[in-house]
Coordinates of C-alpha atoms in Angstrom, one line a residue:
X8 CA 57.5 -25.9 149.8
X9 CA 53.7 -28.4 150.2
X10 CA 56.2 -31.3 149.7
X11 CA 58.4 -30.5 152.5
X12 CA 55.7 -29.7 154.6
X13 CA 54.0 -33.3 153.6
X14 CA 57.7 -34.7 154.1
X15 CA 57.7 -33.1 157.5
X16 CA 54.1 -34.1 158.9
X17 CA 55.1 -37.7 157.4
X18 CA 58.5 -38.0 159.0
X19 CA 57.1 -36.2 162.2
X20 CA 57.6 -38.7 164.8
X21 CA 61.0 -40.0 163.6
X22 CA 61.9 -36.1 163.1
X23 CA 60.8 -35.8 167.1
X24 CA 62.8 -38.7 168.0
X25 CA 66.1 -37.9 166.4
X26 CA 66.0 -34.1 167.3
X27 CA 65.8 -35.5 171.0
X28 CA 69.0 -37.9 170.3
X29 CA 70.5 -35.0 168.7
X30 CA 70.3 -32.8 171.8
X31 CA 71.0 -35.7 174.4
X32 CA 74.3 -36.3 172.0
X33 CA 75.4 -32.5 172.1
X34 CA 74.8 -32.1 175.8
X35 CA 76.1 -35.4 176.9
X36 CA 79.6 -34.6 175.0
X37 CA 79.1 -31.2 176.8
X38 CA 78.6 -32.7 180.7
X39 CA 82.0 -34.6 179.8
X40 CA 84.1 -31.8 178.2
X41 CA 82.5 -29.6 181.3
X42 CA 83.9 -32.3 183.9
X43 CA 87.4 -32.0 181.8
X44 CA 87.5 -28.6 180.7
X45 CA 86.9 -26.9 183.7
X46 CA 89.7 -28.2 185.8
X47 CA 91.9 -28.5 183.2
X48 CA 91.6 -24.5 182.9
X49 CA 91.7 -24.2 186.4
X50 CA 94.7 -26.1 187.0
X51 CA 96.9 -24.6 184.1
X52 CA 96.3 -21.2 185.5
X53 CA 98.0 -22.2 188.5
X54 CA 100.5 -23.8 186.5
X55 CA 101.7 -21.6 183.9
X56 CA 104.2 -23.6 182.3
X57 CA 102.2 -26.3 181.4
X58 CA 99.3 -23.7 180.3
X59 CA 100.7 -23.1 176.5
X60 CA 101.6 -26.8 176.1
X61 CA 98.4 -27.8 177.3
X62 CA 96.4 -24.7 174.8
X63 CA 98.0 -25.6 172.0
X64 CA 97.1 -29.3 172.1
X65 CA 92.9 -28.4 172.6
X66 CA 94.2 -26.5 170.0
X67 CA 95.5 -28.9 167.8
X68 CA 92.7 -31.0 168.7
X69 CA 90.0 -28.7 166.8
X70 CA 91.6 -28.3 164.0
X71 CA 91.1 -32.0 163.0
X72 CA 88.6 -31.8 160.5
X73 CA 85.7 -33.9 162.0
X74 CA 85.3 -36.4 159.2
X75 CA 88.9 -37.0 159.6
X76 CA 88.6 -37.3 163.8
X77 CA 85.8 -39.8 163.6
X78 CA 87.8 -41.5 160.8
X79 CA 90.8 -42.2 162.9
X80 CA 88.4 -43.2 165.9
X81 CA 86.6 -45.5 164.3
X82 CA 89.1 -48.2 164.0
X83 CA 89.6 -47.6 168.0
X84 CA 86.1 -47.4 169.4
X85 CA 84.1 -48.8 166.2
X86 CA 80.9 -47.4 164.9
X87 CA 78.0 -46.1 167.3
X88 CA 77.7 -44.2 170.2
X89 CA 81.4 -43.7 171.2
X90 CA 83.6 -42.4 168.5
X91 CA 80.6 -39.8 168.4
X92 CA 80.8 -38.8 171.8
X93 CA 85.0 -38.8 172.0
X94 CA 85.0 -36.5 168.9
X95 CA 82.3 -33.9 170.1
X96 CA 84.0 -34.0 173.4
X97 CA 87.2 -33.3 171.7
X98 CA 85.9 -30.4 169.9
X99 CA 84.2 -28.7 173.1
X100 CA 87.0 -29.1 174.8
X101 CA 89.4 -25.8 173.8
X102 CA 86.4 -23.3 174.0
X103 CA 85.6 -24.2 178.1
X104 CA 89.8 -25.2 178.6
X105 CA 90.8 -21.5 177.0
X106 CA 87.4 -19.5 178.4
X107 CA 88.1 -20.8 181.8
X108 CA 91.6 -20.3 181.7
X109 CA 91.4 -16.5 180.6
X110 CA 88.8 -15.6 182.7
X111 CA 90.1 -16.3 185.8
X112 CA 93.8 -14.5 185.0
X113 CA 91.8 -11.6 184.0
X114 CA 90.2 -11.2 187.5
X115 CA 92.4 -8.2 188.6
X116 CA 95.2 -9.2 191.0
X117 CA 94.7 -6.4 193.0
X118 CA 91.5 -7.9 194.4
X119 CA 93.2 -11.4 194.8
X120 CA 95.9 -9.5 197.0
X121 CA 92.9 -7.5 199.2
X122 CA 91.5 -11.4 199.2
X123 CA 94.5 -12.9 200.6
X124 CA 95.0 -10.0 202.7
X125 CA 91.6 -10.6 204.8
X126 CA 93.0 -14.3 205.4
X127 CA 91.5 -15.9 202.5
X128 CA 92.9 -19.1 201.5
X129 CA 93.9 -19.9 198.5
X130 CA 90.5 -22.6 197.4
X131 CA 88.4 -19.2 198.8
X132 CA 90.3 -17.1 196.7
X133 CA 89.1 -19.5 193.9
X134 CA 85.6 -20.4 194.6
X135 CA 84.9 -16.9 195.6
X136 CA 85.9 -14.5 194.3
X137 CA 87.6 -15.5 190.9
X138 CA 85.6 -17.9 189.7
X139 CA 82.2 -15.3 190.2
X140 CA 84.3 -13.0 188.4
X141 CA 85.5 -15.6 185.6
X142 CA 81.9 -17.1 184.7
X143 CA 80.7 -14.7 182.0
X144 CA 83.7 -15.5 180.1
X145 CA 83.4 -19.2 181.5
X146 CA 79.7 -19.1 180.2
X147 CA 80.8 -17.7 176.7
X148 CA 83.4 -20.8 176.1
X149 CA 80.4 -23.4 177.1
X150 CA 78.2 -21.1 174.4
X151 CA 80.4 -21.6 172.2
X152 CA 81.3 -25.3 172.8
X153 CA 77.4 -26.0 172.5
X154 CA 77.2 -24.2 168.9
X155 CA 80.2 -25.9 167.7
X156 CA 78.9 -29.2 169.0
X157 CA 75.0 -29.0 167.6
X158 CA 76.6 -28.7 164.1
X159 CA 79.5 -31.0 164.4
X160 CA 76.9 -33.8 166.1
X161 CA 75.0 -34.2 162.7
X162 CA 78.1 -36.3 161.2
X163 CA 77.1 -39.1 164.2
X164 CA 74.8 -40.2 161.6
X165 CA 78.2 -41.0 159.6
X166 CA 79.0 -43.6 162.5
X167 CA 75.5 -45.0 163.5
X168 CA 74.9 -42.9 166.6
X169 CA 71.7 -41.3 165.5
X170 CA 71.2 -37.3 165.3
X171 CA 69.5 -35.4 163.0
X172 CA 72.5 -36.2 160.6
X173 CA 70.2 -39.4 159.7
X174 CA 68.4 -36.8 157.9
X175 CA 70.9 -35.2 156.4
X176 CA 73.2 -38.4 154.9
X177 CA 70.0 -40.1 154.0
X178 CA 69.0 -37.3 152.4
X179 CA 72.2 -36.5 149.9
X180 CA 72.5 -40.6 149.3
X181 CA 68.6 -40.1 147.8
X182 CA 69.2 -36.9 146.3
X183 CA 66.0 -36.2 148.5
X184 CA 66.4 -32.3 148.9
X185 CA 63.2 -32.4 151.6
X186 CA 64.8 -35.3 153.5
X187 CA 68.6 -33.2 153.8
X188 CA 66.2 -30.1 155.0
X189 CA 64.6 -32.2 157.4
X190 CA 67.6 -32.5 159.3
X191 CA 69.4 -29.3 158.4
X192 CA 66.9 -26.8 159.5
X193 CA 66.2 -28.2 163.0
X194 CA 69.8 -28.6 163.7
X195 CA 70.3 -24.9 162.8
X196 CA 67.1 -23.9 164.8
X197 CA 68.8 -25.8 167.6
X198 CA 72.2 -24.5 167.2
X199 CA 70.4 -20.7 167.4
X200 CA 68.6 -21.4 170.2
X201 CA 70.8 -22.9 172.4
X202 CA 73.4 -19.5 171.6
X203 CA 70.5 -17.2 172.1
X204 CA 70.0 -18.9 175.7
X205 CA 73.0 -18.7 177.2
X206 CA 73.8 -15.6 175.5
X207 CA 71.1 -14.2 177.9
X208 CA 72.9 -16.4 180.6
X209 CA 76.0 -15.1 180.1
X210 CA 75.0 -11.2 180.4
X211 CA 73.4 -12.0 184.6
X212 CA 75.8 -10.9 187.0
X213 CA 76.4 -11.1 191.0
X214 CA 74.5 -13.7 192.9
X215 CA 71.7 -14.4 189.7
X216 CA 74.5 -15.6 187.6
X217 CA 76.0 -17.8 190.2
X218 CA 72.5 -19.6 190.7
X219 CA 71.9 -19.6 186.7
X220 CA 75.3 -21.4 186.5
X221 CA 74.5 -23.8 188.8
X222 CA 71.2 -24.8 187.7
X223 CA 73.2 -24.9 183.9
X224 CA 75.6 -27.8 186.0
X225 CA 72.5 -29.5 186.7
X226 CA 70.1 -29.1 183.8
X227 CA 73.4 -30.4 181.4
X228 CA 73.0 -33.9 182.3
X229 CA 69.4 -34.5 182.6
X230 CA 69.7 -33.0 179.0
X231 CA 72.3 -35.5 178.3
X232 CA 69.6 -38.1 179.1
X233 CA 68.0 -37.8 175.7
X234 CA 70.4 -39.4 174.6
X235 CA 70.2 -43.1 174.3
X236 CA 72.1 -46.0 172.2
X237 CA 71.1 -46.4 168.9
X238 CA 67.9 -49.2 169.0
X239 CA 68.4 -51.3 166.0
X240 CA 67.8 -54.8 168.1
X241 CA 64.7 -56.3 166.2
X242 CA 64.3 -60.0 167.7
X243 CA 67.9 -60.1 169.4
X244 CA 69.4 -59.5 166.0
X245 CA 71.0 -55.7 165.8
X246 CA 70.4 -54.6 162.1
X247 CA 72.6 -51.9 160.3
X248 CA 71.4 -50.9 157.0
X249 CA 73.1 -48.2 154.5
X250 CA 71.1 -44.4 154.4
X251 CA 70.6 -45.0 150.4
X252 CA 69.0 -48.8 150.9
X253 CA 67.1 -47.9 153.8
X254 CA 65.2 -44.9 151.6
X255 CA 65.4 -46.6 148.1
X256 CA 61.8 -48.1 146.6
X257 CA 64.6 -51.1 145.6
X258 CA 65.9 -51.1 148.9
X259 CA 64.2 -51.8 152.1
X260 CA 60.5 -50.5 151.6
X261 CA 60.5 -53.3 148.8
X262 CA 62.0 -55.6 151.3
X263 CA 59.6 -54.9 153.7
X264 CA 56.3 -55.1 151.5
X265 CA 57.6 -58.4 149.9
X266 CA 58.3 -60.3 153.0
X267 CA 56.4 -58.3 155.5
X268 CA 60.0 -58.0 157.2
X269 CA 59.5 -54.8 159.9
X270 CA 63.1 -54.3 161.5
X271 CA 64.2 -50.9 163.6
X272 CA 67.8 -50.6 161.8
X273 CA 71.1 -48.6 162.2
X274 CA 71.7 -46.6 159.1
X275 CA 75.3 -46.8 159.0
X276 CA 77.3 -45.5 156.1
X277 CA 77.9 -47.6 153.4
X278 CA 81.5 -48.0 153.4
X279 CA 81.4 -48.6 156.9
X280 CA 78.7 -51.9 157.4
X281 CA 81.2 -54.8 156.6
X282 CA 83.6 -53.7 159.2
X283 CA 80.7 -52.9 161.6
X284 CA 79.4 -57.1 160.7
X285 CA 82.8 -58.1 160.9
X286 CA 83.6 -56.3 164.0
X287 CA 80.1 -58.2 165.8
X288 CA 79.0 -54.7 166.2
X289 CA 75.7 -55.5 164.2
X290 CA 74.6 -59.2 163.3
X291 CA 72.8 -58.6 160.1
X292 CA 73.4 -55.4 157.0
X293 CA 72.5 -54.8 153.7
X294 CA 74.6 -55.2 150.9
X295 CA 76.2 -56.0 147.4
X296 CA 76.2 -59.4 146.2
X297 CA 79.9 -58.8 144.4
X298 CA 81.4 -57.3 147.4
X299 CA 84.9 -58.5 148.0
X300 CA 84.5 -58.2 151.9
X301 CA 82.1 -61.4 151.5
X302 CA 84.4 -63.4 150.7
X303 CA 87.1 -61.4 153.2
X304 CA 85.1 -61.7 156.4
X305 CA 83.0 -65.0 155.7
X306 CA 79.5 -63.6 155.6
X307 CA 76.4 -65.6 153.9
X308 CA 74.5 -63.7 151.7
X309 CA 70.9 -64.7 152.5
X310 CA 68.8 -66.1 149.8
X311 CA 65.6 -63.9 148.1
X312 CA 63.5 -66.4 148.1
X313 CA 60.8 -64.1 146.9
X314 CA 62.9 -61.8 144.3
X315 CA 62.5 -58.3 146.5
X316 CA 65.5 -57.4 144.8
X317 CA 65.1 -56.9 141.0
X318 CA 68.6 -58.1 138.9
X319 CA 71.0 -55.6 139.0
X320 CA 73.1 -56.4 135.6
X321 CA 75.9 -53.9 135.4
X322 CA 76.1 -51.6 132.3
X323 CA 77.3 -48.6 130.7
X324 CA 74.7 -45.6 130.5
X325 CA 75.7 -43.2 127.8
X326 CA 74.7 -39.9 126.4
X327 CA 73.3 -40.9 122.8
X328 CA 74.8 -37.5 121.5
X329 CA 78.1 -38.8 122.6
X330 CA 78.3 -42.2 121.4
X331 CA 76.9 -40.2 117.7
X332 CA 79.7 -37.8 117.9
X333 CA 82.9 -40.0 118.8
X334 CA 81.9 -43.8 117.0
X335 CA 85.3 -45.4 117.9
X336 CA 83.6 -44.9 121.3
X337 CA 81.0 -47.3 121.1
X338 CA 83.2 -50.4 119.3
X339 CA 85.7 -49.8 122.0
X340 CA 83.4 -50.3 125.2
X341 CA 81.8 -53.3 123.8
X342 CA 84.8 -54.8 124.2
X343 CA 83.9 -55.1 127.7
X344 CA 80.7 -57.0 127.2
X345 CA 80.1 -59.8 129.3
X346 CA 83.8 -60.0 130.3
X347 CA 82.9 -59.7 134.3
X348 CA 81.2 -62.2 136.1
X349 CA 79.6 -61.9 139.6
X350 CA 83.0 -64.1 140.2
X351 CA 85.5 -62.2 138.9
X352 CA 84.3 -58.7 139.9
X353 CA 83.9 -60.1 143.4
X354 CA 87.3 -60.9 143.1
X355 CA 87.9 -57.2 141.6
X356 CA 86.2 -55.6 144.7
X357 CA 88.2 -58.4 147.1
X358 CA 91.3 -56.9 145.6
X359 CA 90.9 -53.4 146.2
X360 CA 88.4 -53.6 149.7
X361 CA 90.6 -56.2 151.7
X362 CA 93.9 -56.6 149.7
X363 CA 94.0 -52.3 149.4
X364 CA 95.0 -52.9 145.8
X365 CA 94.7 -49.0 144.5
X366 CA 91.5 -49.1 141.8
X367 CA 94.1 -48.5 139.1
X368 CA 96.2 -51.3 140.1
X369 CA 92.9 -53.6 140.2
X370 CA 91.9 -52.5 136.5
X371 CA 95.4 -52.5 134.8
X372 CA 95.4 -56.0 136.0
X373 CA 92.1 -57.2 134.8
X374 CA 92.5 -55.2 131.6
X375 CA 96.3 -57.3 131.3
X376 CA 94.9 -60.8 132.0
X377 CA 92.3 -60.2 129.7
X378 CA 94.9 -59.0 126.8
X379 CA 92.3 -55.9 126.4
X380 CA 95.5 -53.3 126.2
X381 CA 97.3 -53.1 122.8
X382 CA 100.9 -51.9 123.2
X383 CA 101.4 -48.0 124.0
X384 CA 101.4 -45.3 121.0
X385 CA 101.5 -42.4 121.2
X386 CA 98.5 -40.3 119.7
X387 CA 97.1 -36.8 119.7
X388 CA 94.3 -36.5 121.3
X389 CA 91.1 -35.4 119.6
X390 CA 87.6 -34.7 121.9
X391 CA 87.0 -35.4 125.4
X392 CA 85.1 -38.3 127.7
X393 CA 84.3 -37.5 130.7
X394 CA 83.7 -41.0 133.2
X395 CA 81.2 -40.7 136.3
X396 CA 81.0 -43.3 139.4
X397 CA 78.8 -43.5 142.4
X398 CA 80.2 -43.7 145.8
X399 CA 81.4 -47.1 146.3
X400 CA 84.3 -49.2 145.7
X401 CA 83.3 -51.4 142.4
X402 CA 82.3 -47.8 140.8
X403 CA 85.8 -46.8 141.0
X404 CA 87.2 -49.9 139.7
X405 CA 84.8 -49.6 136.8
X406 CA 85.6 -45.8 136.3
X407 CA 89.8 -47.2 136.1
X408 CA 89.1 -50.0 133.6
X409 CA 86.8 -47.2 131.6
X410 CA 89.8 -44.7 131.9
X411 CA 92.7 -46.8 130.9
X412 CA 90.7 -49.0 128.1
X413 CA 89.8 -46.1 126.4
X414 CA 92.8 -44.5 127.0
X415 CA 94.9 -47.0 125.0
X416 CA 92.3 -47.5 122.2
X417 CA 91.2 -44.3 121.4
X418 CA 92.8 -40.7 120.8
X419 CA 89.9 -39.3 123.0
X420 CA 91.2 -37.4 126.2
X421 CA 89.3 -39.1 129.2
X422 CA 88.5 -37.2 132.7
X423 CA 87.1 -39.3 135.5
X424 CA 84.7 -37.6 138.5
X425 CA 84.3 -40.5 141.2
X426 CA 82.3 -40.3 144.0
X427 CA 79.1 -38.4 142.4
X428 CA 76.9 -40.0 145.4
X429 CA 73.8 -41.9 145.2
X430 CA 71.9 -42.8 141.7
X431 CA 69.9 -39.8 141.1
X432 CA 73.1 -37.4 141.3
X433 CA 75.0 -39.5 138.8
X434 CA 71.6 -39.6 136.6
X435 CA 71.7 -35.7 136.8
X436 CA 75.3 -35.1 135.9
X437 CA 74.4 -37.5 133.0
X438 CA 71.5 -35.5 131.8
X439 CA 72.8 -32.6 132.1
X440 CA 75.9 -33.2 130.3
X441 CA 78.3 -32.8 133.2
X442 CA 79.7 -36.3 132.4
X443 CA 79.1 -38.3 129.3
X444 CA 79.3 -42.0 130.9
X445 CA 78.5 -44.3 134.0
X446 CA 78.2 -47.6 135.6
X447 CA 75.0 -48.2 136.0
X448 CA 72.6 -51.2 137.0
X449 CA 69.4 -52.2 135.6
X450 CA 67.0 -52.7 138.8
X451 CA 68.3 -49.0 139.9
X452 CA 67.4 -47.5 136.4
X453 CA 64.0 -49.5 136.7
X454 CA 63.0 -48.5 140.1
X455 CA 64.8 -45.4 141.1
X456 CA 64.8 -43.5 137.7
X457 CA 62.0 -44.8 135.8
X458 CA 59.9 -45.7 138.9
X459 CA 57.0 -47.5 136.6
X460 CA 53.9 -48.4 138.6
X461 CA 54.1 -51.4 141.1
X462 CA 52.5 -54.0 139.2
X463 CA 54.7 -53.4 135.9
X464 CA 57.9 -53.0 138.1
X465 CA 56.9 -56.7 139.5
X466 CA 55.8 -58.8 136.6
X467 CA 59.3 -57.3 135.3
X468 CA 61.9 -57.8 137.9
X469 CA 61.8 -61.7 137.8
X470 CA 63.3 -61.7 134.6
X471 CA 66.7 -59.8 133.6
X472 CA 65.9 -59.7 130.2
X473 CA 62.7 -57.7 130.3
X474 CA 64.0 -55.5 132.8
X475 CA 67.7 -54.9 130.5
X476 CA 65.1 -54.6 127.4
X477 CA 62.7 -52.1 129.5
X478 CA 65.1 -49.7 130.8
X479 CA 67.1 -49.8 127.2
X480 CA 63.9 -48.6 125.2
X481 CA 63.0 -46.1 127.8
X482 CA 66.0 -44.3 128.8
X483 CA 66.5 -44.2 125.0
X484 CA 63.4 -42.6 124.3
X485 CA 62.7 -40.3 127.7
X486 CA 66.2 -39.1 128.2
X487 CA 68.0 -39.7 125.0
X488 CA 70.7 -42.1 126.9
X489 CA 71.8 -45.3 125.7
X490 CA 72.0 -49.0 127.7
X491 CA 75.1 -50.8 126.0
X492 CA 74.9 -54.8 126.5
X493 CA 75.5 -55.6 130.3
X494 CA 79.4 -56.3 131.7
X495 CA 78.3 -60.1 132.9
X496 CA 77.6 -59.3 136.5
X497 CA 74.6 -58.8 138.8
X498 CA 75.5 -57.0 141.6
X499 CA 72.0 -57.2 143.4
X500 CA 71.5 -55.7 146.8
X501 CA 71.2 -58.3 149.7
X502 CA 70.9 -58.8 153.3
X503 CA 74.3 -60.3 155.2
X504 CA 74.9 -62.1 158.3
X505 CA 77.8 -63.3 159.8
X506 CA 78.2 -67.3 158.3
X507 CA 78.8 -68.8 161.5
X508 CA 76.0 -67.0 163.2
X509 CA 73.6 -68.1 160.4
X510 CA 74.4 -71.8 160.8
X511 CA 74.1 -71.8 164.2
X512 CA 70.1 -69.3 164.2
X513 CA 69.7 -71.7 160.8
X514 CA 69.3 -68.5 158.8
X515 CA 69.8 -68.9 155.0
X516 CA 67.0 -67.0 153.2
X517 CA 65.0 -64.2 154.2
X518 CA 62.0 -66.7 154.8
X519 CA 64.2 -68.1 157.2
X520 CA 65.6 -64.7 158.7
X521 CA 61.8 -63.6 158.8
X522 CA 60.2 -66.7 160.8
X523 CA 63.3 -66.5 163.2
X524 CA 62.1 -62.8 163.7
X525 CA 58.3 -63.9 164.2
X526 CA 59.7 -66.6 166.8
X527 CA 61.1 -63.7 168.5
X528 CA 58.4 -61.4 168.5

């Protein structure tokens, strides 16, 4: 509980800042689905055959799952503010449509006849008497659309639009339990208040409630105005950086002590900063230097100049109790040793990331060209591998040329769980025997597992062999899991620009990308 309170006082000001963004996004998607919603519901109820066609399709609408809605916007609107805002708006949109709707044909049409009767027209009718009647339900539907919206608004971070999501994502890519209550809490806290609120709005009646609503109508979008663009711009260059490398020792804090580099990113997800780069959305990302998009969207991978990044050879980490109990284990995934360079597993990830070659298709391929498949037997199976991968494309690939070597070598039935997440989940499942194997990179197991003191972790990191030899001998002797010999590829992080926007800024190191940013200050 101390370290989440220290976590809290630390992260106060950025905590401050996206709990405001998070409120300006739910109340700005709210002004617009208020400008929509409610004469959409007034109008069907005057029209009452287009009133089911139009229900059902809000209806439909919030249903989507929201990963899925911001998934199919993205390719339309991009990454930032918009898709965010479209998709929240979608969501509030049944709740004030349906409220609004019901609560003016529940007004009792005996009282619209008496109306009508003393020479009211039919916009009097409306403005007042059934729509005085109709706000508590009215107000219920915007309670509603509020709560639905402070939960849904913390996947923004998914898209780069801010929220207390940044929290959250950032958070489970660490496996930083304070970091994912950081953002969870106040969104719940939010999400309570704001229902407890207009709960109390929503029980005023007569002339109180009519005032209340209005001063609602206005308050909405002066709330809305907490809400800004995601920043990101540091010295005319926007920045978008993944959640996991923006938090990561190996990431940008190493970045930023080594080269003194102070940028105000985007944390974008990590399977969505190529397209955002490629797109012109952003101008500069972090990275993998084996990425197939690289080579797909012409980007230059900017030099280290300095070595922030530690080498990041690619190897299998094992359970030593597994490699004891099954030895064809061992002979059968040294066959793999040094068999992928940083060329050809860029031209792996190329494949599979802008080809959309499935990962299987990728691996049976490699595994082919590289005669590593012996004719199909058929066998009996005898004990049981299971294969782990982190979130990311090359992990997948790896998992499939695991599976399928294996597979045809041995008699051991083999189970793949992909997508474990960020390093210290994978590490976990490891430890704790949940899966036996995983792809694994030595400057992660030096500074994100091991985590040595500063000095050691830099008179290492210069020099692959040390840091291969160091992580070896201590995984082996903390944890009791084993580093077999490394694939043939360094897969190091690095920062990205667009090539023909570095040629023309003259950008092709971080030394370079760093003065450019001081000329700019």
């Amino acid at each position: 509980m101390q370290e989440f309170f220290d976590f809290i006082v630390q992260q106060g000001d950025k905590l401050a800042e996206q709990t405001l963004t998070h409120i300006g996004l739910t109340f700005l998607s709210l002004c617009l689905a208020l400008l929509i919603g409610l004469p959409t519901g007034i109008l069907i109820t005057y029209r009452p055959k287009i009133a089911a066609v139009v229900l059902a399709v809000v209806g439909v609408l919030q249903t989507i799952p929201s990963i899925a809605l911001l998934g199919f916007l993205i390719p339309i609107l991009g990454i930032g503010s918009w898709p965010a805002i479209v998709a929240l708006f979608l969501y509030a949109l049944l709740p004030i449509v349906r409220n609004t709707y019901v609560g003016i044909r529940e007004v009792s049409p005996a009282l619209k006849e008496t109306a009508r009767g003393m020479g009211m027209t039919t916009r009097q009718v409306l403005t007042q008497l059934e729509l005085p009647l109709a706000l508590p339900v009215i107000f219920a539907g915007i309670r509603t659309a509020t709560v639905i919206n402070v939960g849904v608004a913390t996947l923004a971070a998914y898209v780069a639009a801010g929220g207390l999501g940044e929290f959250i994502f950032g958070g489970i890519a660490l496996n930083n339990p304070n970091m994912v209550l950081a953002g969870a809490i106040p969104a719940a806290l939010l999400a309570v208040l704001f229902d407890f609120l207009l709960a109390r709005l929503q029980h005023l009646r007569g002339l109180r409630l009519r005032r209340v609503a209005l001063a609602f109508l206005l308050i909405t979008p002066a709330l809305s105005a907490f809400y800004w663009l995601p920043g990101g711009i540091s010295g005319g260059l926007m920045v978008g950086f993944a959640h996991e490398f923006y938090g990561r020792a190996d990431g940008y804090p190493g970045l930023a002590r080594t080269y003194g580099l102070r940028v105000t990113p985007r944390l974008i997800d990590q399977n969505l900063m190529y397209e955002a780069i490629h797109r012109g959305q952003v101008d500069l990302i972090s990275g993998y230097s084996t990425d197939g998009r690289i080579k797909a969207f012409d980007l230059r991978v900017l030099d280290d100049n300095k070595n922030a990044f530690p080498p990041y050879e690619a190897a299998l980490v094992v359970r030593q109790a597994v490699l004891n109990q099954y030895p064809e284990l061992a002979k059968t995934l040294h066959l793999l040793d040094g068999r992928l360079s940083d060329v050809v597993m860029t031209e792996l990830n190329y494949r599979a990331d802008f080809r959309h070659e499935s990962p299987e298709a990728v691996a049976r391929r490699f595994l082919t060209e590289q005669k590593l498949l012996l004719p199909p037997t058929p066998k009996q199976r005898q004990g049981r591998i299971v294969i782990g991968t982190k979130i990311f494309t090359e992990q997948y690939i790896l998992a499939e040329i695991l599976r399928q070597l294996l597979d045809n070598r041995t008699t051991l039935e083999v189970v793949t769980k992909t997508g474990l997440g960020g390093t210290q989940i994978c590490f976990n499942a490891l430890t704790t025997g949940q899966i036996d194997l995983y792809p694994e990179y030595t400057g992660t197991g030096l500074l994100v597992i091991l985590q040595p003191p500063p000095a050691l972790a830099d008179s290492l990191k210069a020099d692959r062999e040390a840091v291969y030899r160091y992580v070896s001998r201590e995984f082996q002797s903390r944890y009791g899991v084993s580093w077999l010999a490394p694939m043939g590829f360094n897969n190091t992080y690095a920062l990205m620009m667009r090539r023909a926007q570095a040629d023309r800024l003259g950008i092709r190191s971080i030394l370079d990308l760093k003065r450019y940013l001081g000329d700019k200050d």
